[in-house]
C-alpha atoms as one frame of an Amber mdcrd trajectory, in Angstrom:
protein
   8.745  -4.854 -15.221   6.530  -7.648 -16.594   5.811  -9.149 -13.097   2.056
  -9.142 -13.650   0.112 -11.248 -16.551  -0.215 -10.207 -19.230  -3.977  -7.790
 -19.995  -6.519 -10.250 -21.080  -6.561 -10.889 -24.433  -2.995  -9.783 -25.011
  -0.870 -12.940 -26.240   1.713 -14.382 -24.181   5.225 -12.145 -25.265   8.039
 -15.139 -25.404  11.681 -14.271 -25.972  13.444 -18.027 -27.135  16.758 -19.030
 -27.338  18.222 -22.306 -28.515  21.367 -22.799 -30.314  20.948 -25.836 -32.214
  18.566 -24.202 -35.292  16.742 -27.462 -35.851  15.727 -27.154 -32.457  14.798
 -23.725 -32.032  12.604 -23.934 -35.436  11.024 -26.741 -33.914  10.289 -24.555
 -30.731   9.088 -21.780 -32.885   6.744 -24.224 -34.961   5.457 -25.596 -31.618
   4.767 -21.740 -29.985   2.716 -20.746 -33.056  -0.463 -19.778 -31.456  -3.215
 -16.939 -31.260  -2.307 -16.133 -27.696   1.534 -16.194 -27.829   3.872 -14.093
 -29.603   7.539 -14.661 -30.100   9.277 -11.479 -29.521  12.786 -12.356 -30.292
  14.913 -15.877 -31.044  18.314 -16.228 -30.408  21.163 -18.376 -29.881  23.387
 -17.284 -27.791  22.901 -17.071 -23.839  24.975 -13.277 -23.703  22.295 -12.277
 -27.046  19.340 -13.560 -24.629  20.636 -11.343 -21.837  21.240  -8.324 -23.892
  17.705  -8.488 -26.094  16.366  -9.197 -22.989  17.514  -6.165 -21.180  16.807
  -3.829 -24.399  13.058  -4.886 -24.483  12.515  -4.465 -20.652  13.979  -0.717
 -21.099  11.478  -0.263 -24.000   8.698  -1.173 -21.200   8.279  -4.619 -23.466
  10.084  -6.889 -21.605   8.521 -10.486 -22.619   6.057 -12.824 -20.541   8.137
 -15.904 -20.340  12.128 -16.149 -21.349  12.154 -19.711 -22.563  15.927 -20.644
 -22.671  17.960 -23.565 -23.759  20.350 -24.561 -20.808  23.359 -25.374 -22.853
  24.203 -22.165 -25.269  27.405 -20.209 -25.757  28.118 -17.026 -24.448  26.588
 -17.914 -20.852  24.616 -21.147 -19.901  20.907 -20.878 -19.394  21.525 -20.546
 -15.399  23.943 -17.917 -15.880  21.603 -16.097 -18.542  18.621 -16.628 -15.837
  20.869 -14.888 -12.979  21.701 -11.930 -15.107  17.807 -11.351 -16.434  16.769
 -11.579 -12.831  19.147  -8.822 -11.753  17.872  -7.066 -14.595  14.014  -7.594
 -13.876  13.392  -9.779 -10.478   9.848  -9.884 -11.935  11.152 -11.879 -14.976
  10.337 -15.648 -15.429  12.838 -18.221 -16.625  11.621 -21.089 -17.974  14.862
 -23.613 -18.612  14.400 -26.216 -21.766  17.249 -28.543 -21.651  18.427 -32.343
 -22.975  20.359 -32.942 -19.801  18.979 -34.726 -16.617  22.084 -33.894 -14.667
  19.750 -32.895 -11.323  22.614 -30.585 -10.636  21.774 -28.032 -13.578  17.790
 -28.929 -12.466  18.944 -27.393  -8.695  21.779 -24.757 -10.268  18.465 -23.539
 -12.659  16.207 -23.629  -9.589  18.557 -21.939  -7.586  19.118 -18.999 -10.242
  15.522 -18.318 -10.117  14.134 -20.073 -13.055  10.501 -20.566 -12.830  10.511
 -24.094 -14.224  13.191 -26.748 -16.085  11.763 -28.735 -18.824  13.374 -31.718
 -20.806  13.542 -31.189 -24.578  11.912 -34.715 -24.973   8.157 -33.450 -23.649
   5.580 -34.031 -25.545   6.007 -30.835 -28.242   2.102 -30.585 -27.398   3.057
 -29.752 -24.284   4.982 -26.960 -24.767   2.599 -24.191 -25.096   0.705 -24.786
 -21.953   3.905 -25.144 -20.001   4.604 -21.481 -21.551   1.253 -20.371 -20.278
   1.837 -21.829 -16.724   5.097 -19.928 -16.548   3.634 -16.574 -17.445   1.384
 -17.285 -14.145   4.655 -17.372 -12.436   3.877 -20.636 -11.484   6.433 -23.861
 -10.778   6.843 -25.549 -14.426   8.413 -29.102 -14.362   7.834 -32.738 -16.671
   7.852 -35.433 -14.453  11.483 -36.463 -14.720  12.231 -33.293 -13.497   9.901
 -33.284 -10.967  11.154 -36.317  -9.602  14.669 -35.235  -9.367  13.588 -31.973
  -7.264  12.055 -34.318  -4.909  14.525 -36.818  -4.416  16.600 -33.340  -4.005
  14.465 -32.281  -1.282  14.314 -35.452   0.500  18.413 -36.106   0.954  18.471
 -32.277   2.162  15.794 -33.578   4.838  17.206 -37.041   5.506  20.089 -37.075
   8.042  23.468 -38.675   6.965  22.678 -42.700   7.365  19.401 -42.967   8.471
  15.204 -41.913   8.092  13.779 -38.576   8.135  13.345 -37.475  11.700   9.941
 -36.103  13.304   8.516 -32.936  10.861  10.725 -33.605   8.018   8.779 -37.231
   6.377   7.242 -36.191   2.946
């Protein structure tokens, strides 16, 4: 289990998958660095699970699984649930076109470690990798912003202000 980072001066181990292939050679171009390696690329959501499962019973399961939401075989939530049954040490890190805050809360709710939109900056992208492997929260702002107007209509009763405790 790859809950821990990764030994200093090890790179970053990133397992991709992306079904469009314009797309997932852009991601590839955009991961090239000395600190991150791209162990597999896929593009299929039941592949992901399955190369995913044979390199974490090698011992080399990868760093960060960075994971288009919309792919056949099973969607990136559904590929995120089935990793973290595999590994619960595992981190998700959902790349997606679609603002639907729905998939941003189904992702969340999986386990993912972080839901970006496709249109970041592609300069981005590696440091948002990096963050991930820290196991820490990974959003862009439009995503952010949906989470939190998420939050705040769980907090707000039906009709009316937040009550005492609950005001962000």
């Amino acid at each position: 289990m790859r809950s821990e980072d990764p030994p200093t001066g090890s790179p970053l181990r990133v397992l991709v998958a992306e079904d469009h292939g314009l797309m997932l050679e852009a991601i590839l171009n955009r991961l090239r660095a000395d600190d991150i390696e791209v162990v597999d690329a896929l593009a299929d959501g039941r592949a992901l699970v399955n190369s995913y499962a044979r390199l974490h019973t090698a011992g080399a399961a990868p760093d960060v699984v960075l994971c288009d939401h919309g792919m056949p075989g099973l969607n990136g939530t559904q590929a995120t649930e089935q990793i973290l049954a595999l590994d619960p040490g595992a981190k998700v890190l959902i790349l997606s076109a679609s603002e639907d805050e729905a998939l941003v809360v189904s992702a969340m709710a999986a386990g993912a470690v972080g839901y970006l939109l496709k249109s970041i900056p592609p300069g981005e992208l590696q440091e948002k990798v990096r963050t991930a492997a820290r196991g820490e929260p990974v959003f862009d702002a439009r995503t952010a912003s949906a989470m939190i107007g998420q939050v705040r209509r769980q907090l707000r009763p039906v009709g009316g202000a937040a009550g005492p405790g609950t005001s962000l």
